[in-house]
Short mmCIF file of C-alpha atoms in Angstrom, two decimals:
data_model
loop_
_atom_site.label_atom_id
_atom_site.label_comp_id
_atom_site.label_asym_id
_atom_site.label_seq_id
_atom_site.Cartn_x
_atom_site.Cartn_y
_atom_site.Cartn_z
CA LEU L 14 -22.83 -15.94 -21.99
CA ILE L 15 -21.12 -16.87 -18.68
CA THR L 16 -17.65 -17.85 -18.93
CA PHE L 17 -14.88 -18.35 -16.32
CA THR L 18 -13.29 -14.91 -16.92
CA ASN L 19 -16.72 -13.28 -16.53
CA THR L 20 -17.53 -15.26 -13.49
CA LYS L 21 -14.11 -14.34 -11.81
CA LYS L 22 -14.80 -10.50 -13.07
CA ILE L 23 -18.33 -10.42 -11.54
CA TRP L 24 -16.94 -11.91 -8.27
CA GLY L 25 -13.78 -9.68 -8.16
CA GLU L 26 -16.02 -6.63 -8.43
CA ARG L 27 -18.39 -8.01 -5.68
CA MET L 28 -15.48 -8.78 -3.44
CA LYS L 29 -14.23 -5.10 -3.95
CA LYS L 30 -17.49 -3.54 -2.87
CA GLU L 31 -17.46 -5.64 0.01
CA PHE L 32 -14.10 -4.72 1.00
CA SER L 33 -14.73 -0.97 0.21
CA LYS L 34 -17.70 -1.39 2.90
CA LEU L 35 -15.34 -2.90 5.40
CA LEU L 36 -13.12 0.16 4.99
CA GLU L 37 -15.75 3.02 4.83
CA GLY L 38 -15.42 5.49 7.60
CA LYS L 39 -12.40 3.89 8.78
CA LYS L 40 -9.03 5.92 8.93
CA LEU L 41 -6.23 3.89 7.53
CA SER L 42 -2.57 3.90 8.16
CA VAL L 43 -0.69 4.47 4.98
CA ALA L 44 0.31 0.76 3.98
CA VAL L 45 3.52 1.68 2.57
CA LEU L 46 4.69 3.01 6.00
CA ASP L 47 3.30 0.01 7.88
CA HIS L 48 5.64 -2.82 8.89
CA GLU L 49 2.94 -5.12 9.21
CA TRP L 50 1.53 -4.76 5.59
CA HIS L 51 5.12 -5.36 4.33
CA GLU L 52 5.23 -8.60 6.48
CA LEU L 53 2.27 -9.97 4.51
CA PHE L 54 4.36 -10.19 1.11
CA ASN L 55 6.50 -12.73 3.13
CA TYR L 56 3.61 -14.95 2.63
CA VAL L 57 1.76 -13.71 -0.48
CA LYS L 58 3.43 -12.51 -3.52
CA PRO L 59 2.39 -8.90 -4.55
CA ASP L 60 1.09 -8.62 -8.03
CA ARG L 61 1.59 -5.80 -10.73
CA GLU L 62 -1.31 -3.81 -9.37
CA ILE L 63 -0.17 -3.78 -5.92
CA LYS L 64 3.48 -2.86 -7.24
CA ARG L 65 2.11 0.05 -9.25
CA LEU L 66 -0.21 1.42 -6.46
CA GLU L 67 2.65 0.96 -4.28
CA GLU L 68 4.84 3.02 -6.20
CA LYS L 69 2.19 5.62 -6.83
CA LEU L 70 1.45 5.86 -3.16
CA ASN L 71 5.31 6.41 -2.37
CA GLU L 72 5.45 8.96 -5.17
CA LEU L 73 2.64 10.96 -3.57
CA LEU L 74 4.35 10.55 -0.17
CA LYS L 75 7.72 12.25 -1.62
CA ARG L 76 5.73 14.92 -3.25
CA GLN L 77 4.12 15.70 0.18
CA GLY L 78 7.31 15.46 1.87
CA LYS L 79 9.00 17.74 -0.74
CA ALA L 80 6.16 20.22 -0.58
CA ASN L 81 6.42 20.44 3.22
CA THR L 82 10.28 20.88 3.19
CA GLU L 83 10.05 23.37 0.43
CA THR L 84 7.42 25.45 2.25
CA LYS L 85 9.64 25.60 5.41
CA GLU L 86 12.72 26.67 3.27
CA ILE L 87 10.80 29.41 1.52
CA ARG L 88 9.11 30.73 4.64
CA LYS L 89 13.00 30.97 6.20
CA ILE L 90 14.21 32.73 2.99
CA LYS L 91 10.97 35.14 3.02
CA ALA L 92 11.58 35.87 6.99
CA ARG L 93 15.29 36.58 6.09
CA LEU L 94 14.15 39.07 3.13
CA MET L 95 11.75 40.90 5.32
CA ASP L 96 14.42 41.30 8.29
CA GLU L 97 16.62 42.83 5.67
CA ILE L 98 13.72 45.17 4.40
CA MET L 99 13.24 45.99 8.15
CA GLN L 100 16.86 46.72 8.68
CA MET L 101 17.27 48.82 5.74
CA MET L 102 14.06 50.87 6.66
CA ASN L 103 15.59 51.38 10.30
CA GLU L 104 18.76 52.46 8.82
CA ILE L 105 17.63 54.93 6.51
CA GLY L 106 14.84 56.20 9.14
CA GLU L 107 12.69 59.07 7.55
CA SER L 108 15.57 60.04 4.90
CA GLU L 109 15.13 59.26 1.28
CA PRO L 110 16.84 55.73 0.58
CA SER L 111 19.97 55.60 -1.98
CA ALA L 112 19.34 54.19 -5.35
CA LYS L 113 21.48 51.23 -4.28
CA VAL L 114 19.06 50.60 -0.93
CA GLN L 115 16.11 51.29 -3.02
CA LYS L 116 17.04 48.66 -5.46
CA LYS L 117 17.85 46.17 -2.53
CA MET L 118 14.31 46.83 -1.11
CA ASP L 119 12.74 46.46 -4.61
CA ASP L 120 14.46 43.12 -5.40
CA ASN L 121 13.43 41.94 -1.73
CA LYS L 122 9.99 42.82 -2.24
CA ARG L 123 10.01 41.05 -5.77
CA LEU L 124 11.63 38.12 -4.02
CA ILE L 125 8.82 37.91 -1.17
CA ASN L 126 6.11 38.07 -3.83
CA GLU L 127 7.69 35.09 -5.57
CA CYS L 128 7.95 33.32 -2.13
CA ASN L 129 4.29 33.86 -1.37
CA GLU L 130 3.49 32.45 -4.98
CA LYS L 131 5.64 29.33 -4.33
CA ILE L 132 3.98 29.07 -0.94
CA ASP L 133 0.65 29.47 -2.16
CA ALA L 134 1.28 26.84 -4.90
CA TYR L 135 2.83 24.29 -2.54
CA GLN L 136 -0.12 24.93 0.17
CA ASP L 137 -2.60 24.01 -2.69
CA GLU L 138 -0.63 20.92 -3.62
CA LEU L 139 -0.78 20.16 0.21
CA LEU L 140 -4.44 20.41 0.38
CA ASP L 141 -4.89 18.16 -2.58
CA LEU L 142 -2.30 15.50 -1.47
CA PRO L 143 -4.03 13.85 1.45
CA LYS L 144 -6.93 13.34 -0.46
CA GLN L 145 -5.01 11.62 -3.42
CA ILE L 146 -2.69 9.78 -0.71
CA ASP L 147 -5.89 8.18 0.93
CA GLU L 148 -7.53 7.37 -2.31
CA VAL L 149 -4.63 5.32 -3.77
CA ASN L 150 -4.07 4.02 -0.24
CA ARG L 151 -7.43 2.73 -0.05
CA LYS L 152 -7.09 0.99 -3.36
CA LEU L 153 -3.81 -0.48 -2.43
CA MET L 154 -5.59 -1.96 0.86
CA ILE L 155 -8.31 -3.23 -1.11
CA ARG L 156 -6.29 -5.01 -3.50
CA THR L 157 -4.17 -6.46 -0.73
CA MET L 158 -7.29 -7.76 0.78
CA GLU L 159 -8.33 -9.17 -2.58
CA LEU L 160 -4.81 -10.90 -3.05
CA CYS L 161 -4.90 -11.96 0.55
CA TYR L 162 -8.45 -13.42 0.46
CA ASP L 163 -7.56 -15.17 -2.94
CA ASP L 164 -4.67 -16.90 -1.33
CA ILE L 165 -6.50 -18.05 1.69
CA ALA L 166 -9.21 -19.56 -0.48
CA ALA L 167 -6.50 -21.16 -2.57
CA ASN L 168 -4.72 -22.61 0.49
CA THR L 169 -8.29 -23.83 1.94
CA ARG L 170 -9.05 -25.64 -1.36
CA ASP L 171 -5.53 -27.13 -1.43
CA ILE L 172 -6.29 -28.09 2.27
CA LYS L 173 -9.19 -29.61 1.29
CA GLU L 174 -7.98 -31.66 -1.44
CA ILE L 175 -4.99 -32.88 0.93
CA ALA L 176 -7.64 -33.70 3.44
CA GLU L 177 -9.60 -35.91 0.89
CA TRP L 178 -6.59 -37.41 -0.28
CA ILE L 179 -5.24 -38.48 3.07
CA ALA L 180 -8.83 -39.93 3.98
CA LYS L 181 -8.67 -41.94 0.60
CA VAL L 182 -5.21 -43.14 1.59
CA ARG L 183 -6.28 -44.07 5.14
CA VAL L 184 -9.24 -46.23 3.85
CA GLU L 185 -6.51 -47.63 1.36
CA LEU L 186 -3.87 -48.39 4.03
CA LYS L 187 -6.44 -49.84 6.49
CA LYS L 188 -7.68 -52.21 3.46
CA GLN L 189 -3.76 -53.01 2.88
CA VAL L 190 -3.28 -53.40 6.68
CA LEU L 191 -6.20 -56.03 7.05
CA ARG L 192 -5.10 -57.82 3.73
CA LYS L 193 -1.40 -58.20 5.32
CA GLN L 194 -2.96 -59.43 8.69
CA ASP L 195 -5.16 -61.90 6.72
CA ARG L 196 -1.94 -63.09 4.84
CA ASP L 197 -0.03 -63.28 8.28
CA ILE L 198 -2.76 -65.38 9.80
CA ASP L 199 -2.97 -67.37 6.56
CA VAL L 200 0.80 -68.11 6.86
CA MET L 201 0.49 -68.97 10.48
CA ILE L 202 -2.36 -71.39 9.90
CA ASP L 203 -0.20 -72.96 6.99
CA ARG L 204 2.81 -73.42 9.25
CA ALA L 205 0.73 -74.93 12.13
CA ASN L 206 -0.75 -77.41 9.48
CA ILE L 207 2.89 -78.47 8.47
#
Protein backbone atom coordinates (compact mmCIF):
# COMPACT_ATOMS: atom_id res chain seq x y z
CA LEU A 1 0.00 0.00 0.00
CA ILE A 2 1.49 3.33 -1.06
CA THR A 3 0.56 6.27 1.14
CA PHE A 4 1.76 9.84 1.38
CA THR A 5 3.85 8.92 4.45
CA ASN A 6 5.45 5.94 2.66
CA THR A 7 6.15 8.06 -0.42
CA LYS A 8 7.69 10.80 1.71
CA LYS A 9 9.83 8.21 3.54
CA ILE A 10 10.99 6.60 0.27
CA TRP A 11 11.72 10.03 -1.23
CA GLY A 12 13.60 11.00 1.98
CA GLU A 13 15.76 7.86 1.85
CA ARG A 14 16.48 8.46 -1.83
CA MET A 15 17.49 12.05 -1.10
CA LYS A 16 19.79 10.92 1.72
CA LYS A 17 21.53 8.50 -0.65
CA GLU A 18 21.90 11.18 -3.31
CA PHE A 19 23.23 13.74 -0.85
CA SER A 20 25.59 11.14 0.64
CA LYS A 21 26.98 10.46 -2.82
CA LEU A 22 27.57 14.19 -3.28
CA LEU A 23 29.61 14.32 -0.08
CA GLU A 24 31.52 11.09 -0.70
CA GLY A 25 35.27 11.59 -0.68
CA LYS A 26 34.91 15.29 0.15
CA LYS A 27 36.68 16.88 3.10
CA LEU A 28 34.02 18.91 4.89
CA SER A 29 34.51 21.82 7.22
CA VAL A 30 32.89 21.28 10.59
CA ALA A 31 29.40 22.72 10.12
CA VAL A 32 28.98 24.21 13.59
CA LEU A 33 32.26 26.13 13.15
CA ASP A 34 31.24 27.47 9.74
CA HIS A 35 29.66 30.95 9.74
CA GLU A 36 27.94 30.30 6.41
CA TRP A 37 26.24 27.18 7.78
CA HIS A 38 24.78 29.25 10.63
CA GLU A 39 23.68 31.90 8.09
CA LEU A 40 21.44 29.30 6.39
CA PHE A 41 19.21 29.30 9.43
CA ASN A 42 18.34 32.95 8.91
CA TYR A 43 16.30 31.62 5.98
CA VAL A 44 15.42 28.05 6.98
CA LYS A 45 14.21 27.01 10.42
CA PRO A 46 16.31 24.15 11.85
CA ASP A 47 14.33 21.08 12.87
CA ARG A 48 14.81 18.86 15.94
CA GLU A 49 17.16 16.51 14.10
CA ILE A 50 19.48 19.36 13.12
CA LYS A 51 19.46 20.72 16.67
CA ARG A 52 20.18 17.23 18.06
CA LEU A 53 23.07 16.66 15.64
CA GLU A 54 24.42 20.16 16.29
CA GLU A 55 24.44 19.51 20.05
CA LYS A 56 26.11 16.13 19.56
CA LEU A 57 28.77 17.64 17.28
CA ASN A 58 29.43 20.46 19.75
CA GLU A 59 29.79 17.90 22.55
CA LEU A 60 32.31 15.88 20.51
CA LEU A 61 34.29 19.03 19.75
CA LYS A 62 34.32 19.94 23.45
CA ARG A 63 35.56 16.45 24.31
CA GLN A 64 38.29 16.77 21.69
CA GLY A 65 39.32 20.19 23.03
CA LYS A 66 39.33 18.91 26.60
CA ALA A 67 41.37 15.82 25.66
CA ASN A 68 43.95 18.01 23.89
CA THR A 69 44.15 20.46 26.79
CA GLU A 70 44.33 17.72 29.42
CA THR A 71 47.04 15.88 27.46
CA LYS A 72 49.17 19.04 27.31
CA GLU A 73 48.68 19.68 31.04
CA ILE A 74 49.50 16.09 31.99
CA ARG A 75 52.65 16.18 29.85
CA LYS A 76 53.77 19.33 31.66
CA ILE A 77 53.19 17.61 35.02
CA LYS A 78 55.03 14.49 33.81
CA ALA A 79 57.99 16.60 32.65
CA ARG A 80 58.12 18.38 36.02
CA LEU A 81 58.02 15.03 37.86
CA MET A 82 60.82 13.64 35.68
CA ASP A 83 62.90 16.79 36.25
CA GLU A 84 62.45 16.35 40.01
CA ILE A 85 63.65 12.74 39.78
CA MET A 86 66.68 13.81 37.72
CA GLN A 87 67.53 16.56 40.26
CA MET A 88 67.27 14.09 43.13
CA MET A 89 69.46 11.59 41.25
CA ASN A 90 72.05 14.31 40.60
CA GLU A 91 71.98 15.42 44.25
CA ILE A 92 72.50 11.96 45.68
CA GLY A 93 75.04 10.93 43.03
CA GLU A 94 76.47 7.49 43.80
CA SER A 95 75.32 7.41 47.41
CA GLU A 96 72.23 5.66 48.73
CA PRO A 97 69.16 7.98 48.86
CA SER A 98 67.61 8.78 52.20
CA ALA A 99 64.21 7.28 53.01
CA LYS A 100 62.57 10.68 52.40
CA VAL A 101 64.24 11.09 48.99
CA GLN A 102 63.48 7.47 48.05
CA LYS A 103 59.80 7.96 48.99
CA LYS A 104 59.66 11.15 46.91
CA MET A 105 61.25 9.34 43.93
CA ASP A 106 58.84 6.41 44.29
CA ASP A 107 55.89 8.81 44.51
CA ASN A 108 57.08 10.62 41.38
CA LYS A 109 57.51 7.31 39.50
CA ARG A 110 53.98 6.29 40.52
CA LEU A 111 52.63 9.68 39.40
CA ILE A 112 54.55 9.41 36.11
CA ASN A 113 52.93 6.02 35.50
CA GLU A 114 49.51 7.52 36.24
CA CYS A 115 50.32 10.36 33.83
CA ASN A 116 51.27 7.83 31.16
CA GLU A 117 47.99 5.95 31.66
CA LYS A 118 45.95 9.15 31.41
CA ILE A 119 47.89 10.30 28.34
CA ASP A 120 47.30 6.90 26.69
CA ALA A 121 43.58 7.09 27.48
CA TYR A 122 43.33 10.62 26.04
CA GLN A 123 45.38 9.59 22.98
CA ASP A 124 42.99 6.69 22.35
CA GLU A 125 40.06 9.08 22.63
CA LEU A 126 41.80 11.58 20.32
CA LEU A 127 42.30 8.85 17.72
CA ASP A 128 38.59 7.95 17.76
CA LEU A 129 37.06 11.44 18.04
CA PRO A 130 37.88 12.72 14.51
CA LYS A 131 36.01 9.75 13.02
CA GLN A 132 33.01 10.40 15.28
CA ILE A 133 33.12 14.13 14.51
CA ASP A 134 33.24 13.46 10.77
CA GLU A 135 30.36 10.97 10.98
CA VAL A 136 28.08 13.33 12.92
CA ASN A 137 29.15 16.29 10.77
CA ARG A 138 28.22 14.39 7.58
CA LYS A 139 24.83 13.47 9.04
CA LEU A 140 24.31 17.11 9.98
CA MET A 141 25.30 18.30 6.49
CA ILE A 142 22.99 15.76 4.82
CA ARG A 143 20.08 16.76 7.07
CA THR A 144 20.82 20.43 6.34
CA MET A 145 20.83 19.70 2.61
CA GLU A 146 17.49 17.86 2.93
CA LEU A 147 15.95 20.70 4.90
CA CYS A 148 17.18 23.34 2.43
CA TYR A 149 16.07 21.22 -0.53
CA ASP A 150 12.62 20.83 1.04
CA ASP A 151 12.47 24.58 1.61
CA ILE A 152 13.52 25.31 -1.99
CA ALA A 153 10.94 22.81 -3.28
CA ALA A 154 8.21 24.39 -1.14
CA ASN A 155 9.19 27.88 -2.30
CA THR A 156 9.21 26.70 -5.92
CA ARG A 157 5.70 25.29 -5.49
CA ASP A 158 4.56 28.56 -3.90
CA ILE A 159 6.14 30.59 -6.71
CA LYS A 160 4.40 28.44 -9.30
CA GLU A 161 1.04 28.79 -7.55
CA ILE A 162 1.47 32.56 -7.24
CA ALA A 163 2.52 32.82 -10.90
CA GLU A 164 -0.61 30.85 -11.91
CA TRP A 165 -2.75 33.10 -9.72
CA ILE A 166 -1.16 36.21 -11.25
CA ALA A 167 -1.77 34.85 -14.76
CA LYS A 168 -5.46 34.22 -13.91
CA VAL A 169 -5.79 37.66 -12.36
CA ARG A 170 -4.18 39.24 -15.44
CA VAL A 171 -6.67 37.49 -17.70
CA GLU A 172 -9.54 38.58 -15.45
CA LEU A 173 -8.14 42.11 -15.28
CA LYS A 174 -7.90 42.29 -19.09
CA LYS A 175 -11.51 41.12 -19.32
CA GLN A 176 -12.58 43.76 -16.81
CA VAL A 177 -10.57 46.47 -18.63
CA LEU A 178 -12.27 45.49 -21.91
CA ARG A 179 -15.71 45.54 -20.21
CA LYS A 180 -14.93 49.00 -18.81
CA GLN A 181 -13.77 50.23 -22.20
CA ASP A 182 -16.95 48.86 -23.79
CA ARG A 183 -19.07 50.64 -21.17
CA ASP A 184 -17.09 53.87 -21.63
CA ILE A 185 -17.74 53.65 -25.37
CA ASP A 186 -21.45 52.94 -24.70
CA VAL A 187 -21.63 55.97 -22.41
CA MET A 188 -19.93 58.19 -25.00
CA ILE A 189 -22.35 56.95 -27.68
CA ASP A 190 -25.35 57.54 -25.40
CA ARG A 191 -24.13 61.09 -24.69
CA ALA A 192 -23.54 61.73 -28.36
CA ASN A 193 -27.10 60.67 -29.14
CA ILE A 194 -28.58 63.01 -26.59
